[in-house]
Tab-separated table of C-alpha atoms and ligand atoms in Angstrom:
chain	number	residue	atom	x	y	z
J	911	MET	CA	-5.586	0.284	-3.707
J	912	SER	CA	-3.968	0.617	-7.102
J	913	THR	CA	-3.321	4.091	-8.372
J	914	VAL	CA	-2.678	5.645	-11.770
J	915	LYS	CA	-0.161	8.299	-12.762
J	916	ARG	CA	-1.288	11.239	-14.855
J	917	THR	CA	0.550	14.313	-16.056
J	918	TRP	CA	-1.637	17.346	-16.750
J	919	VAL	CA	-1.044	20.953	-17.612
J	920	VAL	CA	-2.985	22.876	-14.980
J	921	ASN	CA	-3.165	26.645	-15.386
J	922	GLY	CA	-0.109	26.427	-17.611
J	923	GLU	CA	2.012	24.365	-15.194
J	924	ARG	CA	2.867	20.679	-15.500
J	925	TRP	CA	1.653	18.515	-12.649
J	926	THR	CA	2.074	14.807	-12.156
J	927	VAL	CA	-0.374	13.090	-9.845
J	928	ASP	CA	-0.572	9.535	-8.605
J	929	LEU	CA	-4.110	8.794	-7.482
J	930	PRO	CA	-6.942	6.272	-7.280
J	931	PRO	CA	-8.493	6.443	-10.782
J	932	GLY	CA	-11.974	7.044	-9.372
J	933	ARG	CA	-10.945	10.099	-7.336
J	934	ARG	CA	-13.114	12.997	-8.419
J	935	LEU	CA	-11.226	15.544	-10.496
J	936	LEU	CA	-12.608	18.097	-8.008
J	937	ASP	CA	-10.804	16.377	-5.117
J	938	ALA	CA	-7.648	15.897	-7.164
J	939	LEU	CA	-7.534	19.641	-7.887
J	940	ARG	CA	-8.401	20.774	-4.375
J	941	ASN	CA	-6.470	18.228	-2.325
J	942	ASP	CA	-3.680	16.738	-4.442
J	943	LEU	CA	-2.848	20.032	-6.162
J	944	GLY	CA	-4.010	22.353	-3.375
J	945	LEU	CA	-6.082	24.464	-5.737
J	946	LYS	CA	-8.932	25.318	-3.384
J	947	GLY	CA	-10.516	27.932	-5.648
J	948	THR	CA	-12.809	25.380	-7.278
J	949	LYS	CA	-15.804	24.789	-5.013
J	950	GLU	CA	-18.119	21.891	-4.305
J	951	GLY	CA	-21.793	22.762	-4.127
J	952	CYS	CA	-24.047	19.813	-4.819
J	953	GLY	CA	-21.560	17.125	-5.784
J	954	GLU	CA	-24.108	15.841	-8.319
J	955	GLY	CA	-23.536	17.829	-11.481
J	956	GLU	CA	-26.451	20.178	-10.907
J	957	CYS	CA	-25.005	23.425	-9.575
J	958	GLY	CA	-21.872	24.042	-11.630
J	959	ALA	CA	-19.825	25.448	-8.695
J	960	CYS	CA	-17.094	22.904	-9.508
J	961	THR	CA	-16.838	23.894	-13.189
J	962	VAL	CA	-13.331	23.856	-14.647
J	963	LEU	CA	-12.177	23.911	-18.266
J	964	LEU	CA	-10.851	20.673	-19.685
J	965	ASN	CA	-9.101	21.362	-22.978
J	966	GLY	CA	-11.043	24.622	-23.107
J	967	GLU	CA	-14.481	23.080	-22.516
J	968	PRO	CA	-16.459	23.530	-19.284
J	969	VAL	CA	-17.035	20.346	-17.280
J	970	THR	CA	-18.312	19.621	-13.778
J	971	SER	CA	-15.239	18.327	-11.960
J	972	CYS	CA	-17.358	16.559	-9.328
J	973	LEU	CA	-18.534	14.060	-11.974
J	974	ILE	CA	-15.197	13.231	-13.570
J	975	ALA	CA	-13.056	10.335	-12.440
J	976	ALA	CA	-9.560	11.838	-12.460
J	977	GLY	CA	-8.125	8.711	-14.070
J	978	GLN	CA	-10.268	9.485	-17.113
J	979	VAL	CA	-8.395	12.742	-17.650
J	980	PRO	CA	-5.558	11.655	-19.937
J	981	ASP	CA	-1.905	12.641	-19.911
J	982	GLY	CA	-1.353	15.998	-21.546
J	983	ALA	CA	-4.842	17.310	-20.792
J	984	GLU	CA	-5.035	21.055	-20.225
J	985	ILE	CA	-7.047	22.087	-17.211
J	986	MET	CA	-7.899	25.636	-16.270
J	987	THR	CA	-9.322	26.519	-12.881
J	988	VAL	CA	-10.353	29.864	-11.410
J	989	GLU	CA	-6.738	30.287	-10.208
J	990	GLY	CA	-5.635	30.316	-13.847
J	991	LEU	CA	-7.837	33.252	-14.826
J	992	GLU	CA	-5.495	36.015	-13.738
J	993	LYS	CA	-2.758	34.534	-15.910
J	994	THR	CA	-4.747	35.357	-19.044
J	995	GLU	CA	-5.816	38.704	-20.435
J	996	GLY	CA	-9.384	37.524	-20.962
J	997	GLY	CA	-9.520	36.193	-17.422
J	998	ARG	CA	-8.410	39.523	-15.955
J	999	ILE	CA	-10.971	41.331	-18.091
J	1000	LEU	CA	-13.695	39.008	-16.817
J	1001	GLN	CA	-12.663	39.464	-13.187
J	1002	GLU	CA	-12.771	43.260	-13.579
J	1003	ALA	CA	-16.144	43.079	-15.307
J	1004	TYR	CA	-17.643	40.895	-12.567
J	1005	ILE	CA	-16.394	43.394	-9.969
J	1006	GLU	CA	-17.575	46.472	-11.862
J	1007	ARG	CA	-21.045	45.064	-12.406
J	1008	GLY	CA	-21.349	43.755	-8.841
J	1009	ALA	CA	-21.925	40.258	-10.214
J	1010	ALA	CA	-20.800	38.413	-7.069
J	1011	GLN	CA	-22.667	38.424	-3.774
J	1012	CYS	CA	-21.833	35.494	-1.492
J	1013	GLY	CA	-19.427	34.413	-4.211
J	1014	PHE	CA	-19.801	30.672	-3.852
J	1015	CYS	CA	-20.993	30.052	-7.403
J	1016	ILE	CA	-18.480	32.436	-8.975
J	1017	PRO	CA	-15.423	30.165	-9.410
J	1018	GLY	CA	-17.595	27.939	-11.598
J	1019	MET	CA	-19.731	30.663	-13.150
J	1020	ILE	CA	-16.781	32.677	-14.379
J	1021	MET	CA	-15.211	29.592	-15.986
J	1022	SER	CA	-18.390	29.184	-18.039
J	1023	SER	CA	-18.114	32.871	-18.983
J	1024	PHE	CA	-14.498	32.359	-20.013
J	1025	ALA	CA	-15.350	29.316	-22.151
J	1026	LEU	CA	-18.121	31.254	-23.882
J	1027	LEU	CA	-16.083	34.359	-24.663
J	1028	SER	CA	-13.124	32.305	-25.841
J	1029	LYS	CA	-15.351	31.008	-28.648
J	1030	THR	CA	-18.048	33.617	-29.175
J	1031	ARG	CA	-16.839	37.204	-29.339
J	1032	THR	CA	-20.244	38.883	-29.300
J	1033	PRO	CA	-22.771	36.553	-27.678
J	1034	ASP	CA	-26.391	37.663	-27.494
J	1035	ASP	CA	-28.512	37.342	-24.357
J	1036	ALA	CA	-29.810	33.891	-25.263
J	1037	GLU	CA	-26.295	32.599	-25.886
J	1038	ILE	CA	-25.065	34.013	-22.583
J	1039	ARG	CA	-27.953	32.434	-20.686
J	1040	GLU	CA	-27.478	29.081	-22.367
J	1041	ALA	CA	-23.748	29.080	-21.674
J	1042	HIS	CA	-24.459	29.583	-17.951
J	1043	ALA	CA	-27.500	27.276	-17.694
J	1044	GLY	CA	-25.394	24.676	-15.896
J	1045	ASN	CA	-24.385	27.168	-13.180
J	1046	ILE	CA	-26.795	27.954	-10.393
J	1047	CYS	CA	-26.550	31.177	-8.395
J	1048	ARG	CA	-28.696	31.599	-5.295
J	1049	CYS	CA	-27.933	35.280	-4.797
J	1050	THR	CA	-27.696	37.529	-7.812
J	1051	GLY	CA	-30.696	36.661	-9.959
J	1052	TYR	CA	-28.224	36.350	-12.862
J	1053	GLU	CA	-28.869	39.802	-14.361
J	1054	LYS	CA	-25.614	41.283	-13.094
J	1055	ILE	CA	-23.693	38.244	-14.219
J	1056	ILE	CA	-25.100	38.626	-17.719
J	1057	GLU	CA	-24.206	42.328	-17.675
J	1058	ALA	CA	-20.689	41.461	-16.573
J	1059	VAL	CA	-20.279	38.986	-19.413
J	1060	LYS	CA	-21.481	41.594	-21.907
J	1061	LEU	CA	-19.059	44.142	-20.528
J	1062	ALA	CA	-16.211	41.651	-20.755
J	1063	ALA	CA	-17.231	40.775	-24.316
J	1064	ASN	CA	-16.805	44.440	-25.285
J	1065	ARG	CA	-13.293	44.499	-23.853
J	1066	TRP	CA	-12.224	41.016	-24.934
J	1067	PRO	CA	-8.740	40.941	-26.537
J	1068	GLU	CA	-8.548	40.556	-30.325
J	1069	LYS	CA	-6.572	37.338	-29.970
O	1307	MET	CA	-17.919	2.664	3.374
O	1308	ARG	CA	-16.663	2.066	-0.147
O	1309	THR	CA	-16.497	5.122	-2.378
O	1310	VAL	CA	-15.701	5.844	-6.009
O	1311	GLU	CA	-12.033	5.855	-5.002
O	1312	ASP	CA	-12.275	2.139	-4.260
O	1313	ILE	CA	-13.343	1.251	-7.794
O	1314	GLU	CA	-10.626	-0.310	-9.866
O	1315	ILE	CA	-11.127	1.645	-13.084
O	1316	ARG	CA	-9.247	0.141	-15.986
O	1317	PHE	CA	-8.198	1.929	-19.133
O	1318	PRO	CA	-8.148	-0.256	-22.240
O	1319	GLY	CA	-5.887	0.811	-25.085
O	1320	SER	CA	-8.314	-0.490	-27.686
O	1321	LEU	CA	-11.870	-1.718	-28.089
O	1322	ALA	CA	-10.545	-5.259	-28.588
O	1323	GLU	CA	-8.826	-5.100	-25.204
O	1324	ALA	CA	-12.002	-3.835	-23.537
O	1325	LEU	CA	-14.060	-6.614	-25.135
O	1326	ALA	CA	-11.555	-9.249	-24.017
O	1327	TRP	CA	-11.926	-8.024	-20.412
O	1328	GLN	CA	-15.727	-7.958	-20.702
O	1329	ALA	CA	-15.764	-11.543	-21.988
O	1330	ASP	CA	-14.516	-12.879	-18.654
O	1331	GLU	CA	-16.497	-12.399	-15.438
O	1332	LYS	CA	-13.262	-12.124	-13.484
O	1333	THR	CA	-12.045	-9.083	-15.430
O	1334	ARG	CA	-15.369	-7.595	-16.505
O	1335	GLY	CA	-16.124	-4.074	-15.280
O	1336	ARG	CA	-19.008	-1.646	-15.365
O	1337	PRO	CA	-18.774	0.318	-18.634
O	1338	LEU	CA	-17.919	3.924	-17.750
O	1339	ALA	CA	-18.497	6.523	-20.462
O	1340	GLY	CA	-18.709	10.230	-19.527
O	1341	GLY	CA	-19.811	9.322	-16.005
O	1342	THR	CA	-22.554	11.953	-15.818
O	1343	ASP	CA	-25.071	9.321	-14.779
O	1344	LEU	CA	-22.788	6.766	-13.115
O	1345	MET	CA	-20.724	9.135	-10.977
O	1346	VAL	CA	-23.946	10.670	-9.620
O	1347	GLN	CA	-25.420	7.236	-8.921
O	1348	TRP	CA	-22.256	6.056	-7.193
O	1349	GLU	CA	-21.638	9.216	-5.192
O	1350	SER	CA	-25.230	9.492	-4.028
O	1351	GLY	CA	-25.461	5.822	-3.098
O	1352	VAL	CA	-28.282	5.116	-5.579
O	1353	ALA	CA	-26.144	2.437	-7.221
O	1354	ALA	CA	-23.768	0.069	-5.463
O	1355	ILE	CA	-20.058	0.748	-5.871
O	1356	PRO	CA	-18.752	-1.977	-8.197
O	1357	GLU	CA	-15.454	-3.799	-7.874
O	1358	ARG	CA	-14.294	-2.760	-11.340
O	1359	ALA	CA	-15.156	-0.333	-14.120
O	1360	VAL	CA	-13.874	-0.102	-17.678
O	1361	SER	CA	-13.368	3.384	-19.048
O	1362	LEU	CA	-14.579	3.677	-22.632
O	1363	TRP	CA	-14.008	7.428	-22.813
O	1364	GLY	CA	-11.347	8.170	-25.387
O	1365	LEU	CA	-11.519	4.851	-27.262
O	1366	LYS	CA	-11.013	5.985	-30.861
O	1367	GLU	CA	-13.072	3.100	-32.271
O	1368	LEU	CA	-16.132	4.488	-30.455
O	1369	LYS	CA	-15.826	8.071	-31.715
O	1370	GLY	CA	-16.988	9.791	-34.852
O	1371	ILE	CA	-20.023	10.494	-37.003
O	1372	ARG	CA	-20.149	9.392	-40.633
O	1373	GLU	CA	-22.551	8.738	-43.464
O	1374	THR	CA	-22.946	5.112	-44.579
O	1375	PRO	CA	-25.377	3.462	-47.029
O	1376	ARG	CA	-27.445	2.288	-44.032
O	1377	GLY	CA	-27.676	5.717	-42.448
O	1378	ILE	CA	-25.731	8.080	-40.240
O	1379	GLU	CA	-23.384	6.043	-38.063
O	1380	ILE	CA	-22.688	7.580	-34.667
O	1381	GLY	CA	-19.966	6.212	-32.402
O	1382	ALA	CA	-21.029	5.241	-28.886
O	1383	MET	CA	-18.756	7.825	-27.211
O	1384	THR	CA	-20.080	10.761	-29.225
O	1385	THR	CA	-20.969	13.542	-26.784
O	1386	HIS	CA	-24.097	15.685	-26.720
O	1387	THR	CA	-21.906	18.650	-27.702
O	1388	GLU	CA	-20.664	16.749	-30.757
O	1389	LEU	CA	-24.230	15.718	-31.678
O	1390	ARG	CA	-25.627	19.227	-31.460
O	1391	SER	CA	-22.764	20.796	-33.406
O	1392	SER	CA	-22.310	18.173	-36.139
O	1393	PRO	CA	-23.508	19.570	-39.510
O	1394	LEU	CA	-24.404	16.021	-40.592
O	1395	VAL	CA	-26.577	15.374	-37.533
O	1396	ARG	CA	-28.159	18.821	-37.702
O	1397	GLU	CA	-29.145	18.317	-41.324
O	1398	LYS	CA	-30.047	14.624	-41.421
O	1399	LEU	CA	-31.187	13.924	-37.849
O	1400	PRO	CA	-32.469	17.310	-36.691
O	1401	ALA	CA	-34.560	15.951	-33.800
O	1402	LEU	CA	-31.501	14.216	-32.338
O	1403	ALA	CA	-29.442	17.415	-32.630
O	1404	ALA	CA	-32.246	19.354	-30.948
O	1405	ALA	CA	-32.603	16.824	-28.135
O	1406	ALA	CA	-28.857	16.762	-27.442
O	1407	ALA	CA	-28.917	20.551	-27.117
O	1408	THR	CA	-31.451	20.299	-24.261
O	1409	VAL	CA	-29.531	17.770	-22.157
O	1410	GLY	CA	-28.282	19.393	-18.947
O	1411	GLY	CA	-26.003	22.402	-19.340
O	1412	ARG	CA	-22.803	22.743	-21.376
O	1413	GLN	CA	-20.818	20.906	-18.724
O	1414	ILE	CA	-23.036	17.819	-19.003
O	1415	GLN	CA	-23.179	18.028	-22.795
O	1416	ASN	CA	-19.379	18.017	-22.949
O	1417	ARG	CA	-19.145	14.688	-21.079
O	1418	GLY	CA	-22.465	12.886	-21.535
O	1419	THR	CA	-22.492	10.441	-24.445
O	1420	ILE	CA	-25.140	8.940	-26.707
O	1421	ALA	CA	-24.399	5.393	-25.492
O	1422	GLY	CA	-24.504	6.475	-21.855
O	1423	ASN	CA	-27.834	8.169	-22.410
O	1424	VAL	CA	-29.271	5.078	-24.097
O	1425	ALA	CA	-27.675	2.491	-21.792
O	1426	ASN	CA	-28.701	4.367	-18.675
O	1427	ALA	CA	-32.156	3.472	-20.018
O	1428	SER	CA	-33.949	6.044	-17.910
O	1429	PRO	CA	-37.523	6.543	-19.127
O	1430	ALA	CA	-36.616	10.246	-18.987
O	1431	GLY	CA	-33.601	9.901	-21.312
O	1432	ASP	CA	-34.082	12.625	-23.896
O	1433	LEU	CA	-32.356	11.024	-26.859
O	1434	ALA	CA	-34.369	7.782	-27.084
O	1435	PRO	CA	-37.496	9.126	-28.822
O	1436	THR	CA	-35.373	10.868	-31.448
O	1437	LEU	CA	-33.587	7.585	-32.152
O	1438	LEU	CA	-36.780	5.507	-32.260
O	1439	ILE	CA	-38.429	7.653	-34.939
O	1440	THR	CA	-35.628	6.822	-37.381
O	1441	ASP	CA	-36.269	3.043	-37.306
O	1442	GLY	CA	-32.513	2.727	-36.870
O	1443	LEU	CA	-30.392	0.225	-35.040
O	1444	ALA	CA	-27.810	-0.074	-32.312
O	1445	THR	CA	-24.709	-2.193	-32.730
O	1446	ALA	CA	-23.293	-4.162	-29.806
O	1447	ALA	CA	-19.911	-5.857	-29.876
O	1448	SER	CA	-18.440	-8.684	-27.844
O	1449	ALA	CA	-15.228	-10.678	-28.100
O	1450	SER	CA	-17.094	-13.113	-30.341
O	1451	GLY	CA	-18.540	-10.630	-32.817
O	1452	ARG	CA	-20.999	-7.858	-33.572
O	1453	ARG	CA	-24.767	-7.783	-33.449
O	1454	ASP	CA	-27.283	-5.251	-34.777
O	1455	ILE	CA	-30.285	-4.598	-32.569
O	1456	PRO	CA	-33.269	-2.710	-34.019
O	1457	LEU	CA	-33.866	0.255	-31.707
O	1458	ALA	CA	-37.508	-0.788	-31.456
O	1459	LYS	CA	-36.307	-3.912	-29.625
O	1460	LEU	CA	-33.428	-2.426	-27.636
O	1461	PHE	CA	-35.391	-1.200	-24.609
O	1462	THR	CA	-36.851	-4.247	-22.906
O	1463	GLY	CA	-38.059	-2.888	-19.555
O	1464	TYR	CA	-37.541	-0.293	-16.862
O	1465	ARG	CA	-33.789	0.452	-17.012
O	1466	LYS	CA	-33.250	-2.737	-19.026
O	1467	LEU	CA	-31.659	-3.149	-22.440
O	1468	ASP	CA	-31.173	-6.082	-24.777
O	1469	VAL	CA	-27.397	-5.860	-24.299
O	1470	ARG	CA	-25.494	-8.712	-22.647
O	1471	ALA	CA	-22.974	-8.238	-19.858
O	1472	ASP	CA	-20.133	-9.256	-22.174
O	1473	GLU	CA	-21.241	-6.764	-24.825
O	1474	LEU	CA	-20.630	-3.055	-25.308
O	1475	LEU	CA	-22.669	-0.673	-27.398
O	1476	VAL	CA	-20.338	0.515	-30.143
O	1477	SER	CA	-22.495	2.602	-32.481
O	1478	PHE	CA	-25.925	3.667	-33.652
O	1479	THR	CA	-26.952	3.658	-37.309
O	1480	LEU	CA	-29.827	6.004	-38.034
O	1481	PRO	CA	-31.478	6.385	-41.448
O	1482	ALA	CA	-31.345	10.037	-42.483
O	1483	LEU	CA	-34.399	12.240	-42.807
O	1484	PRO	CA	-35.950	11.374	-46.197
O	1485	ALA	CA	-36.532	14.107	-48.767
O	1486	GLY	CA	-39.731	16.021	-48.062
O	1487	ALA	CA	-39.905	14.954	-44.408
O	1488	ARG	CA	-39.310	17.003	-41.274
O	1489	GLU	CA	-38.532	16.224	-37.658
O	1490	LYS	CA	-39.274	17.897	-34.369
O	1491	PHE	CA	-38.304	17.327	-30.746
O	1492	HIS	CA	-40.082	18.788	-27.767
O	1493	LYS	CA	-39.623	18.357	-24.047
O	1494	ILE	CA	-41.661	19.400	-21.081
O	1495	GLY	CA	-39.904	19.856	-17.757
O	1496	THR	CA	-39.995	22.137	-14.752
O	1497	ARG	CA	-37.611	24.751	-16.097
O	1498	ALA	CA	-36.128	25.587	-19.467
O	1499	ALA	CA	-32.541	24.641	-18.704
O	1500	GLN	CA	-31.054	21.534	-17.169
O	1501	ALA	CA	-34.355	19.934	-16.148
O	1502	ILE	CA	-35.231	16.284	-16.323
O	1503	SER	CA	-38.204	15.782	-18.616
O	1504	LYS	CA	-41.701	15.056	-17.350
O	1505	VAL	CA	-42.623	14.016	-20.866
O	1506	MET	CA	-40.673	14.381	-24.086
O	1507	GLY	CA	-41.242	13.323	-27.658
O	1508	ALA	CA	-40.126	13.460	-31.242
O	1509	CYS	CA	-41.718	12.970	-34.609
O	1510	ARG	CA	-40.630	12.411	-38.185
O	1511	VAL	CA	-43.414	13.266	-40.577
O	1512	ARG	CA	-43.832	13.527	-44.326
O	1513	VAL	CA	-46.615	15.732	-45.600
O	1514	GLN	CA	-47.460	16.064	-49.305
O	1515	ASN	CA	-49.989	18.591	-50.589
O	1516	GLY	CA	-51.502	18.923	-47.134
O	1517	THR	CA	-51.858	15.167	-46.625
O	1518	ILE	CA	-49.819	13.090	-44.200
O	1519	VAL	CA	-47.911	10.418	-46.106
O	1520	SER	CA	-46.203	8.893	-43.098
O	1521	LEU	CA	-45.668	9.605	-39.428
O	1522	ALA	CA	-43.284	8.190	-36.856
O	1523	VAL	CA	-43.863	9.528	-33.366
O	1524	SER	CA	-42.240	8.522	-30.105
O	1525	LEU	CA	-42.695	9.595	-26.496
O	1526	GLY	CA	-40.531	9.165	-23.421
O	1527	SER	CA	-41.430	9.165	-19.724
O	1528	VAL	CA	-44.916	7.821	-20.389
O	1529	ALA	CA	-44.015	4.148	-19.899
O	1530	PRO	CA	-41.107	2.123	-18.477
O	1531	VAL	CA	-39.516	2.307	-21.941
O	1532	PRO	CA	-39.688	4.951	-24.674
O	1533	VAL	CA	-42.600	4.099	-26.974
O	1534	ARG	CA	-43.837	4.619	-30.506
O	1535	LEU	CA	-47.558	5.210	-31.096
O	1536	PRO	CA	-48.317	2.610	-33.791
O	1537	GLU	CA	-52.114	2.985	-33.661
O	1538	LEU	CA	-51.964	6.715	-34.229
O	1539	GLU	CA	-49.286	6.322	-36.914
O	1540	GLN	CA	-51.454	3.866	-38.875
O	1541	TRP	CA	-54.638	5.808	-38.448
O	1542	ILE	CA	-53.173	9.115	-39.610
O	1543	ALA	CA	-51.574	8.021	-42.884
O	1544	GLY	CA	-53.420	9.543	-45.854
O	1545	ARG	CA	-55.353	12.110	-43.800
O	1546	ARG	CA	-55.424	15.847	-44.445
O	1547	VAL	CA	-53.863	18.155	-41.858
O	1548	ASP	CA	-56.489	20.540	-40.498
O	1549	LEU	CA	-57.806	21.699	-37.154
O	1550	ASN	CA	-60.150	18.720	-36.797
O	1551	LEU	CA	-57.313	16.327	-37.455
O	1552	LEU	CA	-55.114	17.968	-34.833
O	1553	GLU	CA	-57.868	17.694	-32.245
O	1554	GLU	CA	-58.392	14.046	-33.051
O	1555	VAL	CA	-54.604	13.478	-32.890
O	1556	GLU	CA	-54.518	14.983	-29.427
O	1557	ARG	CA	-57.348	12.707	-28.270
O	1558	ARG	CA	-55.879	9.552	-29.799
O	1559	ALA	CA	-52.320	10.162	-28.603
O	1560	SER	CA	-53.567	10.727	-25.072
O	1561	ALA	CA	-55.638	7.532	-25.243
O	1562	GLU	CA	-52.758	5.449	-26.566
O	1563	VAL	CA	-50.343	6.073	-23.665
O	1564	HIS	CA	-50.523	4.548	-20.194
O	1565	PRO	CA	-48.201	6.541	-17.945
O	1566	ILE	CA	-47.655	6.206	-14.204
O	1567	ASP	CA	-47.301	8.518	-11.185
O	1568	ASP	CA	-43.746	9.132	-10.011
O	1569	ILE	CA	-41.668	11.801	-8.273
O	1570	ARG	CA	-41.591	14.009	-11.342
O	1571	SER	CA	-45.237	13.970	-12.356
O	1572	THR	CA	-48.626	12.238	-12.236
O	1573	ALA	CA	-50.212	9.779	-14.650
O	1574	THR	CA	-53.187	12.074	-15.292
O	1575	TYR	CA	-50.966	15.012	-16.159
O	1576	ARG	CA	-48.736	12.910	-18.377
O	1577	LYS	CA	-51.696	11.443	-20.265
O	1578	TRP	CA	-53.114	14.878	-20.920
O	1579	VAL	CA	-49.791	16.434	-21.831
O	1580	SER	CA	-48.927	13.537	-24.173
O	1581	GLY	CA	-51.869	14.506	-26.335
O	1582	ARG	CA	-50.868	18.163	-26.301
O	1583	LEU	CA	-47.263	17.271	-27.028
O	1584	VAL	CA	-48.017	15.095	-30.058
O	1585	ARG	CA	-50.320	17.794	-31.367
O	1586	ALA	CA	-47.554	20.384	-30.941
O	1587	LEU	CA	-45.110	18.102	-32.738
O	1588	LEU	CA	-47.424	17.943	-35.747
O	1589	GLU	CA	-48.182	21.652	-35.854
O	1590	ALA	CA	-45.404	22.746	-38.189
E	2875	FAD	C1	-27.037	17.831	-13.997
E	2875	FAD	C2	-27.455	16.759	-14.967
E	2875	FAD	C3	-28.423	17.035	-15.916
E	2875	FAD	C4	-28.830	16.052	-16.821
E	2875	FAD	N1	-29.778	16.374	-17.739
E	2875	FAD	C5	-30.215	15.429	-18.592
E	2875	FAD	C6	-31.233	15.744	-19.544
E	2875	FAD	O1	-31.722	16.880	-19.618
E	2875	FAD	N2	-31.655	14.769	-20.384
E	2875	FAD	C7	-31.117	13.503	-20.349
E	2875	FAD	O2	-31.537	12.663	-21.133
E	2875	FAD	N3	-30.148	13.176	-19.462
E	2875	FAD	C8	-29.693	14.105	-18.590
E	2875	FAD	N4	-28.729	13.779	-17.685
E	2875	FAD	C9	-28.233	12.408	-17.634
E	2875	FAD	C10	-26.906	12.107	-18.374
E	2875	FAD	O3	-26.107	13.235	-18.471
E	2875	FAD	C11	-27.098	11.574	-19.782
E	2875	FAD	O4	-27.962	10.476	-19.772
E	2875	FAD	C12	-25.762	11.175	-20.448
E	2875	FAD	O5	-25.958	11.056	-21.823
E	2875	FAD	C13	-25.167	9.881	-19.914
E	2875	FAD	O6	-23.979	9.584	-20.631
E	2875	FAD	P1	-22.597	9.271	-19.933
E	2875	FAD	O7	-21.618	9.077	-21.026
E	2875	FAD	O8	-22.256	10.277	-18.935
E	2875	FAD	O9	-22.955	7.884	-19.237
E	2875	FAD	P2	-22.318	7.123	-17.974
E	2875	FAD	O10	-22.753	7.766	-16.737
E	2875	FAD	O11	-20.862	6.916	-18.169
E	2875	FAD	O12	-23.041	5.711	-18.153
E	2875	FAD	C14	-24.444	5.593	-18.066
E	2875	FAD	C15	-24.848	4.119	-18.208
E	2875	FAD	O13	-24.531	3.624	-19.495
E	2875	FAD	C16	-23.712	2.459	-19.414
E	2875	FAD	N5	-22.849	2.535	-20.604
E	2875	FAD	C17	-22.116	3.602	-21.027
E	2875	FAD	N6	-21.539	3.345	-22.197
E	2875	FAD	C18	-21.890	2.081	-22.555
E	2875	FAD	C19	-21.589	1.252	-23.689
E	2875	FAD	N7	-20.816	1.681	-24.691
E	2875	FAD	N8	-22.128	0.013	-23.720
E	2875	FAD	C20	-22.931	-0.420	-22.715
E	2875	FAD	N9	-23.251	0.320	-21.623
E	2875	FAD	C21	-22.726	1.561	-21.550
E	2875	FAD	C22	-23.008	2.596	-18.088
E	2875	FAD	O14	-22.552	1.351	-17.610
E	2875	FAD	C23	-24.121	3.185	-17.246
E	2875	FAD	O15	-25.023	2.203	-16.855
E	2875	FAD	C24	-28.270	14.745	-16.759
E	2875	FAD	C25	-27.287	14.480	-15.820
E	2875	FAD	C26	-26.877	15.456	-14.921
E	2875	FAD	C27	-25.824	15.146	-13.904
E	2876	FES	S1	-20.493	20.469	-7.156
E	2876	FES	FE1	-20.234	19.775	-9.176
E	2876	FES	S2	-22.006	20.491	-10.112
E	2876	FES	FE2	-22.409	20.975	-8.040
E	2877	FES	S1	-23.206	34.861	-5.607
E	2877	FES	FE1	-24.048	33.599	-4.062
E	2877	FES	S2	-24.520	31.819	-5.202
E	2877	FES	FE2	-23.959	33.175	-6.723
């Protein structure tokens, strides 16, 4: 099997991988890089548990062939959150509002929250719901997640 | 069992290189755009794992949205996110912008492309009706040249397109909304977000002093291919918009479609809802 070499910046660190081009980005992150924070729910793009940020935009890593992620791409996973001020604010807000129950959806959910707040400082309810429409949570009923995002929006750093 | 990891995905440096590969059966690969349809089909076993695929994602020649004398030209690899946020598309092709905003969630919109949506040729593809109402065209390229295909002739059957194996879709050219006209897109699914449509439709209509000058209306998921409603369109021109007209529109639209039962809905429901949908499209 022929492989391709790619160099990415993952959570601020340079990584070079050599992998079959069709390997799912999800598997590349979890197995080649050992970043097990990102979860697989459905494996079909529906649940959003595998959401990571690719150049700042949320994507479902179960649907991306890793070879299609070019050299120099910036990837942020749930492990990268605590390295940023906004990420720490979001984590605190999720905890304070009790937004996680079983927690399985959270590594993807919170990446969607991060992508939203990075662009929209004061999102309204509709914007928050739309930004998380690709993330399914079986436990919380979403209300506490929305509250957590609002709380984090209030505390979001100026820049 | 073969998996996605067994596919030899190739990464052309240019469109010309991709077309040269596609010209020869021995190097030809399945076109891979954002992968939001293909990766699901491959991983779930719905589609066979091919020997080769050709990644079109990132080819500069297939990106971009610009205004030309023939209409708004949209590169094949334009994503749903780019469609919904482009000022040009929002102003001149508002139904397309609206449809793109309803496709999946943000994650899908960031990867799914216009060409992938069209070429997947699912009867439930949300963009098709918004393209058909513009009377625009698709452009396919091969190593031996380019060819314009009127959108009305592009969809030839269930999951079939008039695009040859050695061709790639490169762009769509869509005449802008004319002055005095408006467009609307509406979709009916099981939930508001990230749901595959049971029936969806779009219209482009020009009304002057309460009278309909022209109407283009298209529905998806009511036939193996997205359809226009030519009988209704002809009948309605020159008529005044009032309650009676809307009731007659509902009746005629419902009569003009011949949907089927499938896993997402029934023929009876789709026939009924088609009438309601077209009526809703016309109610400003
Ligand atoms: C969770 C989820 C929700 C979704 N929701 C919706 C929805 O609400 N509405 C909707 O319409 N769709 C929806 N989709 C389907 C899909 O996201 C879209 O159809 C998307 O636009 C496909 O584009 P892509 O670039 O990912 O295509 P790909 O998966 O890369 O390709 C799709 C098909 O197009 C062919 N192809 C791609 N580019 C070309 C080209 N240039 N020339 C010739 N053939 C080409 C491929 O060979 C393949 O057959 C959803 C998918 C998922 C996973
Ligand atoms: S695991 Fe990727 S969307 Fe569910
Ligand atoms: S907390 Fe259990 S799925 Fe969301």
